[in-house]
Tab-separated table of C-alpha atoms and ligand atoms in Angstrom:
chain	number	residue	atom	x	y	z
L	53	UNK	CA	64.130	91.250	110.170
L	54	UNK	CA	67.072	90.115	109.909
L	55	UNK	CA	69.699	89.867	112.237
L	56	UNK	CA	73.099	91.063	111.054
L	57	UNK	CA	75.607	90.733	113.238
L	58	UNK	CA	78.514	92.781	113.126
L	59	UNK	CA	82.288	92.333	114.771
L	60	UNK	CA	84.218	95.364	115.279
L	61	UNK	CA	80.807	97.497	115.616
L	62	UNK	CA	82.483	100.028	117.293
L	63	UNK	CA	85.249	101.144	114.943
L	64	UNK	CA	85.750	103.626	112.149
L	65	UNK	CA	84.333	101.372	109.735
L	66	UNK	CA	81.971	99.575	111.813
L	67	UNK	CA	80.495	102.406	113.675
L	68	UNK	CA	79.014	103.896	109.762
L	69	UNK	CA	78.146	101.105	108.461
L	70	UNK	CA	75.846	100.193	112.048
L	71	UNK	CA	74.367	103.103	111.375
L	72	UNK	CA	73.676	102.844	107.323
L	73	UNK	CA	72.392	98.652	109.006
L	74	UNK	CA	69.884	100.756	111.706
L	75	UNK	CA	68.118	103.228	108.960
L	76	UNK	CA	67.910	100.265	106.630
L	77	UNK	CA	65.361	98.417	109.051
L	78	UNK	CA	68.572	95.735	110.472
L	79	UNK	CA	68.918	94.512	113.360
L	80	UNK	CA	72.237	94.887	114.568
L	81	UNK	CA	74.052	92.394	117.393
L	82	UNK	CA	76.817	94.229	117.486
L	83	UNK	CA	80.372	92.715	119.481
L	84	UNK	CA	83.582	94.621	120.241
L	85	UNK	CA	86.833	94.297	122.318
L	86	UNK	CA	87.357	97.873	122.008
L	87	UNK	CA	91.142	97.576	121.554
L	88	UNK	CA	90.990	100.005	118.871
L	89	UNK	CA	88.144	102.199	120.303
L	90	UNK	CA	85.698	104.132	122.594
L	91	UNK	CA	83.148	102.505	124.415
L	92	UNK	CA	80.902	105.401	123.831
L	93	UNK	CA	80.195	106.043	120.250
L	94	UNK	CA	77.335	102.810	120.630
L	95	UNK	CA	75.401	105.767	122.684
L	96	UNK	CA	76.844	107.856	119.272
L	97	UNK	CA	75.509	105.370	116.800
L	98	UNK	CA	72.450	105.001	118.408
L	99	UNK	CA	71.594	108.921	118.846
L	100	UNK	CA	72.094	109.093	115.963
L	101	UNK	CA	69.561	107.062	114.341
L	102	UNK	CA	67.618	106.365	116.928
L	103	UNK	CA	67.501	102.515	117.816
L	104	UNK	CA	69.396	100.344	119.797
L	105	UNK	CA	72.132	97.641	119.711
L	106	UNK	CA	72.337	94.746	121.190
L	107	UNK	CA	75.875	94.545	122.091
L	108	UNK	CA	78.341	92.379	123.567
L	109	UNK	CA	81.861	93.556	125.319
L	110	UNK	CA	83.917	90.300	124.065
L	111	UNK	CA	86.717	89.155	121.804
L	112	UNK	CA	86.565	87.521	118.146
L	113	UNK	CA	88.901	85.106	119.617
L	114	UNK	CA	87.375	83.653	122.447
L	115	UNK	CA	85.088	81.133	121.381
L	116	UNK	CA	82.381	81.147	123.731
L	117	UNK	CA	81.522	85.121	123.492
L	118	UNK	CA	80.695	83.804	119.609
L	119	UNK	CA	79.006	80.821	120.915
L	120	UNK	CA	76.723	83.299	123.682
L	121	UNK	CA	75.693	85.541	120.749
L	122	UNK	CA	74.841	82.513	118.181
L	123	UNK	CA	72.630	80.990	121.083
L	124	UNK	CA	71.124	83.900	121.870
L	125	UNK	CA	69.821	85.803	118.766
L	126	UNK	CA	69.235	84.089	115.573
L	127	UNK	CA	71.661	84.971	113.609
L	128	UNK	CA	71.231	85.756	109.526
L	129	UNK	CA	74.187	87.312	108.319
L	130	UNK	CA	77.689	88.485	109.784
L	131	UNK	CA	80.039	91.467	108.451
L	132	UNK	CA	82.935	90.992	110.213
L	133	UNK	CA	85.235	94.732	110.614
L	134	UNK	CA	87.189	92.875	114.142
L	135	UNK	CA	91.120	93.460	113.237
L	136	UNK	CA	94.042	94.879	113.403
L	137	UNK	CA	94.717	97.069	111.101
L	138	UNK	CA	97.521	99.309	111.367
L	139	UNK	CA	100.675	98.408	108.533
L	140	UNK	CA	103.557	99.528	111.148
L	141	UNK	CA	102.354	97.727	114.031
L	142	UNK	CA	102.047	94.416	112.073
L	143	UNK	CA	105.922	94.337	111.338
L	144	UNK	CA	106.444	94.907	114.438
L	145	UNK	CA	104.143	92.248	116.001
L	146	UNK	CA	103.283	89.879	113.007
L	147	UNK	CA	102.427	86.898	115.617
L	148	UNK	CA	99.858	89.816	117.407
L	149	UNK	CA	98.465	90.854	113.679
L	150	UNK	CA	97.857	86.945	112.399
L	151	UNK	CA	96.075	85.694	115.342
L	152	UNK	CA	93.978	88.697	115.700
L	153	UNK	CA	93.324	88.992	111.859
L	154	UNK	CA	93.385	85.167	111.069
L	155	UNK	CA	92.716	82.951	114.054
L	156	UNK	CA	89.631	84.984	114.692
L	157	UNK	CA	88.266	84.597	111.495
L	158	UNK	CA	88.909	81.141	111.674
L	159	UNK	CA	86.466	80.624	115.767
L	160	UNK	CA	84.165	82.687	113.835
L	161	UNK	CA	83.958	80.142	111.005
L	162	UNK	CA	83.776	77.457	113.541
L	163	UNK	CA	80.884	78.993	114.999
L	164	UNK	CA	78.927	79.884	112.001
L	165	UNK	CA	79.373	76.684	110.765
L	166	UNK	CA	78.322	75.636	114.121
L	167	UNK	CA	74.665	77.006	113.978
L	168	UNK	CA	75.037	77.024	110.415
L	169	UNK	CA	74.680	80.733	109.738
L	170	UNK	CA	76.825	80.457	106.162
L	171	UNK	CA	76.541	84.314	105.355
L	172	UNK	CA	79.375	86.187	105.399
L	173	UNK	CA	80.586	89.672	104.332
L	174	UNK	CA	84.494	90.217	104.708
L	175	UNK	CA	86.693	93.470	104.870
L	176	UNK	CA	89.600	92.832	102.849
L	177	UNK	CA	92.025	95.196	101.425
L	178	UNK	CA	93.267	97.103	98.452
L	179	UNK	CA	96.794	95.985	99.674
L	180	UNK	CA	96.201	92.202	98.990
L	181	UNK	CA	96.890	93.892	95.466
L	182	UNK	CA	100.906	94.378	96.362
L	183	UNK	CA	102.224	96.786	94.058
L	184	UNK	CA	99.825	96.639	90.637
L	185	UNK	CA	101.535	95.898	87.509
L	186	UNK	CA	97.687	97.375	85.846
L	187	UNK	CA	95.892	100.328	86.781
L	188	UNK	CA	92.641	100.629	87.611
L	189	UNK	CA	92.847	97.141	89.324
L	190	UNK	CA	89.919	94.843	88.692
L	191	UNK	CA	89.419	92.162	90.790
L	192	UNK	CA	90.482	89.680	88.410
L	193	UNK	CA	94.451	91.298	88.895
L	194	UNK	CA	96.219	88.974	90.845
L	195	UNK	CA	97.096	89.204	94.513
L	196	UNK	CA	100.022	89.234	96.280
L	197	UNK	CA	103.322	90.577	97.430
L	198	UNK	CA	102.160	91.770	100.153
L	199	UNK	CA	104.890	93.965	102.146
L	200	UNK	CA	103.346	93.498	105.340
L	201	UNK	CA	102.083	91.002	107.992
L	202	UNK	CA	98.632	93.200	107.547
L	203	UNK	CA	98.582	92.832	104.368
L	204	UNK	CA	99.279	88.837	104.415
L	205	UNK	CA	97.124	88.539	106.899
L	206	UNK	CA	94.168	89.480	105.178
L	207	UNK	CA	95.454	87.844	101.837
L	208	UNK	CA	95.811	84.211	104.275
L	209	UNK	CA	91.916	85.014	105.275
L	210	UNK	CA	91.152	85.423	101.753
L	211	UNK	CA	92.420	82.266	100.969
L	212	UNK	CA	90.538	80.630	103.830
L	213	UNK	CA	87.549	81.817	102.475
L	214	UNK	CA	87.843	79.846	98.926
L	215	UNK	CA	88.973	77.007	100.566
L	216	UNK	CA	85.595	76.998	102.562
L	217	UNK	CA	83.373	77.771	99.984
L	218	UNK	CA	85.200	74.978	97.591
L	219	UNK	CA	84.341	72.496	100.407
L	220	UNK	CA	80.886	73.763	100.283
L	221	UNK	CA	79.169	75.232	97.906
L	222	UNK	CA	76.510	76.269	100.241
L	223	UNK	CA	78.450	79.408	101.426
L	224	UNK	CA	77.565	82.650	100.991
L	225	UNK	CA	80.584	84.312	100.959
L	226	UNK	CA	81.085	88.187	99.988
L	227	UNK	CA	84.983	89.783	100.136
L	228	UNK	CA	84.682	93.932	99.667
L	229	UNK	CA	88.280	95.263	99.058
L	230	UNK	CA	87.918	98.367	100.624
L	231	UNK	CA	90.485	101.402	98.732
L	232	UNK	CA	90.985	104.298	100.752
L	233	UNK	CA	88.191	105.320	103.421
L	234	UNK	CA	88.345	108.622	104.717
L	235	UNK	CA	85.375	111.592	105.960
L	236	UNK	CA	82.889	110.430	108.860
L	237	UNK	CA	79.362	110.681	108.748
L	238	UNK	CA	77.427	114.320	108.738
L	239	UNK	CA	76.552	114.045	112.442
L	240	UNK	CA	79.904	114.530	112.905
L	241	UNK	CA	79.370	112.139	115.984
L	242	UNK	CA	81.533	109.241	114.622
L	243	UNK	CA	84.770	109.118	112.205
L	244	UNK	CA	87.878	107.604	112.931
L	245	UNK	CA	90.432	108.294	115.809
L	246	UNK	CA	93.444	106.401	115.315
L	247	UNK	CA	95.754	106.573	118.501
L	248	UNK	CA	98.586	108.694	118.894
L	249	UNK	CA	100.149	110.119	115.782
L	250	UNK	CA	98.133	109.485	112.736
L	251	UNK	CA	100.435	106.874	110.362
L	252	UNK	CA	97.485	107.846	107.734
L	253	UNK	CA	97.523	110.620	105.250
L	254	UNK	CA	93.870	112.532	106.300
L	255	UNK	CA	93.989	111.974	109.795
L	256	UNK	CA	97.242	113.314	109.743
L	257	UNK	CA	96.316	116.272	107.262
L	258	UNK	CA	93.219	116.660	110.289
L	259	UNK	CA	95.687	116.932	113.147
L	260	UNK	CA	98.015	119.536	111.090
L	261	UNK	CA	95.045	122.007	110.609
L	262	UNK	CA	93.617	121.477	113.995
L	263	UNK	CA	97.277	122.404	115.143
L	264	UNK	CA	97.701	119.114	117.109
L	265	UNK	CA	100.695	118.116	114.535
L	266	UNK	CA	102.972	120.927	113.415
L	267	UNK	CA	103.502	119.970	109.592
L	268	UNK	CA	102.914	117.332	107.240
L	269	UNK	CA	105.292	115.111	105.535
L	270	UNK	CA	105.076	113.856	102.311
L	271	UNK	CA	106.293	110.730	102.071
L	272	UNK	CA	108.234	110.904	98.310
L	273	UNK	CA	107.804	113.311	95.288
L	274	UNK	CA	109.471	111.389	92.619
L	275	UNK	CA	106.602	108.557	92.019
L	276	UNK	CA	105.696	107.853	88.807
L	277	UNK	CA	102.366	110.463	88.938
L	278	UNK	CA	101.183	113.541	87.503
L	279	UNK	CA	102.723	115.845	90.426
L	280	UNK	CA	105.511	112.959	91.888
L	281	UNK	CA	103.246	112.106	94.655
L	282	UNK	CA	101.323	108.732	95.793
L	283	UNK	CA	98.080	108.480	94.064
L	284	UNK	CA	95.393	106.540	96.068
L	285	UNK	CA	91.549	105.827	95.580
L	286	UNK	CA	90.116	108.131	98.685
L	287	UNK	CA	86.322	106.776	99.349
L	288	UNK	CA	83.979	108.590	101.593
L	289	UNK	CA	83.355	106.463	104.621
L	290	UNK	CA	79.578	106.264	104.311
L	291	UNK	CA	79.537	105.010	100.585
L	292	UNK	CA	81.253	102.690	101.730
L	293	UNK	CA	79.422	101.719	104.980
L	294	UNK	CA	76.707	101.916	102.371
L	295	UNK	CA	78.344	99.345	99.730
L	296	UNK	CA	77.706	96.680	102.778
L	297	UNK	CA	73.721	96.744	102.720
L	298	UNK	CA	73.834	96.479	98.739
L	299	UNK	CA	75.878	93.429	99.716
L	300	UNK	CA	73.773	92.128	101.783
L	301	UNK	CA	70.989	92.576	99.461
L	302	UNK	CA	73.016	90.350	97.037
L	303	UNK	CA	73.910	87.888	99.498
L	304	UNK	CA	70.057	87.706	100.005
L	305	UNK	CA	69.292	86.647	96.625
L	306	UNK	CA	71.734	83.810	96.406
L	307	UNK	CA	72.104	80.455	97.452
L	308	UNK	CA	75.527	80.111	97.801
L	309	UNK	CA	78.844	81.980	96.325
L	310	UNK	CA	81.960	84.027	96.560
L	311	UNK	CA	81.680	87.154	95.222
L	312	UNK	CA	84.633	89.520	95.342
L	313	UNK	CA	83.895	93.426	95.005
L	314	UNK	CA	86.751	96.739	94.813
L	315	UNK	CA	85.265	99.199	97.407
L	316	UNK	CA	86.522	102.692	95.415
L	317	UNK	CA	85.522	105.471	93.520
L	318	UNK	CA	87.928	104.631	90.785
L	319	UNK	CA	89.697	107.815	90.911
L	320	UNK	CA	92.949	108.139	91.922
L	321	UNK	CA	94.010	111.197	93.396
L	322	UNK	CA	97.781	112.522	94.831
L	323	UNK	CA	98.706	113.444	98.210
L	324	UNK	CA	98.766	116.916	96.430
L	325	UNK	CA	95.132	116.803	95.388
L	326	UNK	CA	94.085	116.246	98.782
L	327	UNK	CA	96.116	118.605	100.452
L	328	UNK	CA	94.734	121.522	97.792
L	329	UNK	CA	91.141	120.365	98.384
L	330	UNK	CA	91.356	120.403	101.911
L	331	UNK	CA	92.529	123.907	102.137
L	332	UNK	CA	89.906	125.163	99.870
L	333	UNK	CA	86.922	123.364	101.635
L	334	UNK	CA	88.031	124.094	104.555
L	335	UNK	CA	89.415	127.685	104.474
L	336	UNK	CA	92.584	126.996	105.799
L	337	UNK	CA	96.789	126.351	104.979
L	338	UNK	CA	98.038	123.168	105.665
L	339	UNK	CA	101.837	123.055	106.442
L	340	UNK	CA	103.770	120.276	104.907
L	341	UNK	CA	107.122	119.907	103.705
L	342	UNK	CA	108.366	116.703	100.941
L	343	UNK	CA	110.521	114.133	103.124
L	344	UNK	CA	111.642	110.906	101.992
L	345	UNK	CA	109.293	107.913	100.520
L	346	UNK	CA	107.962	105.563	102.944
L	347	UNK	CA	109.225	101.948	102.599
L	348	UNK	CA	106.434	99.927	101.373
L	349	UNK	CA	104.721	102.331	99.407
L	350	UNK	CA	104.082	102.388	95.913
L	351	UNK	CA	102.964	104.936	93.013
L	352	UNK	CA	99.125	104.271	92.547
L	353	UNK	CA	96.683	102.610	93.377
L	354	UNK	CA	93.362	102.744	92.179
L	355	UNK	CA	90.293	100.730	91.695
L	356	UNK	CA	87.798	99.500	88.933
L	357	UNK	CA	84.860	99.830	90.691
L	358	UNK	CA	82.270	98.454	87.667
L	359	UNK	CA	81.573	94.959	88.748
L	360	UNK	CA	80.112	96.341	92.200
L	361	UNK	CA	78.184	98.862	90.045
L	362	UNK	CA	76.951	95.932	87.767
L	363	UNK	CA	76.248	93.344	90.396
L	364	UNK	CA	75.596	95.320	93.363
L	365	UNK	CA	74.238	98.766	92.055
L	366	UNK	CA	76.033	100.509	93.898
L	367	UNK	CA	78.010	103.552	93.202
L	368	UNK	CA	79.573	106.355	95.191
L	369	UNK	CA	78.145	109.766	96.067
L	370	UNK	CA	80.418	111.955	97.477
L	371	UNK	CA	83.490	113.279	96.229
L	372	UNK	CA	86.692	114.842	97.171
L	373	UNK	CA	85.124	117.944	98.552
L	374	UNK	CA	82.576	115.969	100.530
L	375	UNK	CA	85.496	113.840	102.390
L	376	UNK	CA	87.935	116.701	103.702
L	377	UNK	CA	85.024	118.688	104.539
L	378	UNK	CA	83.122	115.809	106.533
L	379	UNK	CA	86.794	114.487	108.432
L	380	UNK	CA	87.350	117.958	109.149
L	381	UNK	CA	84.095	118.760	110.815
L	382	UNK	CA	84.058	115.521	113.328
L	383	UNK	CA	88.131	116.111	113.919
L	384	UNK	CA	86.987	119.782	115.373
L	385	UNK	CA	83.946	118.462	117.047
L	386	UNK	CA	86.011	116.062	119.209
L	387	UNK	CA	88.980	118.494	120.108
Y	1009	NAD	P1	89.280	99.957	113.733
Y	1009	NAD	O1	90.774	99.625	114.767
Y	1009	NAD	O2	88.379	101.386	113.838
Y	1009	NAD	O3	87.586	98.667	113.963
Y	1009	NAD	C1	88.421	97.947	114.129
Y	1009	NAD	C2	87.050	97.725	114.794
Y	1009	NAD	O4	87.571	96.314	115.538
Y	1009	NAD	C3	87.949	98.172	117.101
Y	1009	NAD	O5	86.675	98.634	117.505
Y	1009	NAD	C4	88.837	96.820	117.567
Y	1009	NAD	O6	88.283	97.321	118.908
Y	1009	NAD	C5	88.313	96.381	117.168
Y	1009	NAD	N1	87.993	94.961	117.480
Y	1009	NAD	C6	89.517	94.535	116.842
Y	1009	NAD	N2	90.109	93.543	117.302
Y	1009	NAD	C7	88.877	92.887	117.908
Y	1009	NAD	C8	88.875	91.561	118.502
Y	1009	NAD	N3	89.872	90.161	118.585
Y	1009	NAD	N4	87.662	91.075	119.086
Y	1009	NAD	C9	86.376	91.773	118.593
Y	1009	NAD	N5	86.708	93.133	118.325
Y	1009	NAD	C10	88.044	93.327	117.777
Y	1009	NAD	O7	89.358	99.341	111.721
Y	1009	NAD	P2	88.500	100.366	111.049
Y	1009	NAD	O8	89.200	101.309	109.883
Y	1009	NAD	O9	87.443	100.836	111.116
Y	1009	NAD	O10	88.814	98.516	109.914
Y	1009	NAD	C11	87.571	97.729	109.994
Y	1009	NAD	C12	88.365	96.528	109.219
Y	1009	NAD	O11	88.029	96.926	107.616
Y	1009	NAD	C13	88.823	96.198	109.155
Y	1009	NAD	O12	89.274	94.391	109.033
Y	1009	NAD	C14	90.359	96.365	108.177
Y	1009	NAD	O13	91.251	95.375	108.424
Y	1009	NAD	C15	89.744	96.351	106.893
Y	1009	NAD	N6	90.317	97.550	106.417
Y	1009	NAD	C16	90.140	99.371	106.296
Y	1009	NAD	C17	91.080	100.013	105.962
Y	1009	NAD	C18	90.987	101.040	106.185
Y	1009	NAD	O14	91.243	102.251	105.816
Y	1009	NAD	N7	90.110	101.940	107.265
Y	1009	NAD	C19	91.113	99.590	104.418
Y	1009	NAD	C20	91.350	98.400	104.050
Y	1009	NAD	C21	90.789	97.162	105.234
Y	1010	UFG	N1	101.486	109.822	102.963
Y	1010	UFG	C1	102.145	110.907	103.339
Y	1010	UFG	N2	102.176	111.359	104.579
Y	1010	UFG	C2	101.748	110.699	105.294
Y	1010	UFG	C3	100.423	109.737	104.929
Y	1010	UFG	C4	100.715	109.593	104.267
Y	1010	UFG	O1	102.496	111.514	102.431
Y	1010	UFG	O2	101.730	111.205	106.700
Y	1010	UFG	C5	101.121	109.736	101.873
Y	1010	UFG	C6	101.519	107.775	100.967
Y	1010	UFG	O3	102.848	107.805	100.796
Y	1010	UFG	C7	100.354	107.882	99.936
Y	1010	UFG	C8	98.840	107.920	100.144
Y	1010	UFG	O4	99.861	109.813	101.590
Y	1010	UFG	O5	101.134	108.244	98.984
Y	1010	UFG	C9	98.409	107.895	101.107
Y	1010	UFG	O6	98.873	106.658	102.665
Y	1010	UFG	P1	98.017	106.759	103.964
Y	1010	UFG	O7	98.792	105.863	105.090
Y	1010	UFG	O8	96.695	107.183	103.784
Y	1010	UFG	O9	97.288	104.801	102.970
Y	1010	UFG	P2	97.974	103.501	102.493
Y	1010	UFG	O10	97.482	103.672	100.361
Y	1010	UFG	O11	99.305	103.917	102.371
Y	1010	UFG	O12	97.176	102.855	102.874
Y	1010	UFG	C10	95.874	102.634	103.184
Y	1010	UFG	C11	95.838	101.804	104.262
Y	1010	UFG	C12	96.067	100.247	104.185
Y	1010	UFG	C13	95.727	99.915	103.042
Y	1010	UFG	C14	95.538	100.276	101.760
Y	1010	UFG	C15	94.772	99.851	100.616
Y	1010	UFG	O13	96.451	102.104	105.859
Y	1010	UFG	O14	95.914	99.093	105.390
Y	1010	UFG	O15	95.568	101.814	102.023
Y	1010	UFG	O16	93.907	99.555	101.193
Y	1010	UFG	F1	95.887	98.256	103.066
């Protein structure tokens, strides 16, 4: 059985991916420092699948804990989710972001190299495309033009991985560029739980729905889109999580390579589409008002996801109604 080290295993994407990995009979070795997650997520993952995770509490910047993990386990492959992800925070704290999102990956890569483990899946983001000039976005589109340190940290790591592969073609790496993951596992046990006031659309809508927040601010209705509000490619978290299984299969059948895939549905939905679908499937009204644009936001961003379909035989199964229903189910359960 393959041993997969999942860094950031208790976070939003990590926890859902652990469920998929365990259900697909991978052994999961997890690392997290709980900087943006809660310890009880571990037990919840284990309850969903009725299997155990071998967990290490620690920081990916700490070479000693990584050495310990690789010494105590025969790691076959690493899926790296450990990073900070708040765009706004990254502008205020660029050093913290570059250290946590770039230096930590270098530490991981050093240890992987020492133990001759060269299979890696790295979590990148559609943000590396900056303001795309062509839609839908293919993997061939130019990257760069990021507008905040968070986005730039992902761009830097992608560059590091490309250099690493160029230096040694036996590295076997997938870079996944996630679009906008939302929703939750159907059990309602795990989901997205940002600290404080959410910066992202779906968690904010959920808090308006539960009454914790008064009113959604729609950031601008004068974008060059069908209704003037921003268009994004929202993808159900379980579709995103499942893509990692397809990714591992790809790496198993490859002796070395650097593969880049967009993970999105290929469909763009506006802020108004999200509000209306959320209202319809959950049978309630979301109070909103249109305010100024948020700085750094773009009109539209959605994927051409055909490369992942062709190469990984992966495509999405859930639609926007599923995403809105599952996101709300989760916040209701934890309320
Ligand atoms: P998250 O914050 O929910 O999860 C990240 C996890 O990593 C948390 O549990 C946190 O405690 C842990 N962590 C952070 N730094 C660590 C460190 N130095 N050592 C050990 N653990 C550490 O975020 P997420 O939404 O699950 O995102 C996972 C990855 O996917 C990140 O790399 C993120 O940048 C990327 N990504 C996320 C999105 C999104 O919209 N959620 C979009 C594109 C890319
Ligand atoms: N929006 C609102 N009101 C809010 C929050 C968001 O109107 O309170 C709008 C935004 O203007 C945008 C859309 O909803 O048009 C989506 O915004 P999100 O903040 O949910 O997502 P973004 O596309 O801005 O960014 C997300 C992640 C980034 C990641 C990017 C691409 O936050 O980290 O997707 O993957 F880089």
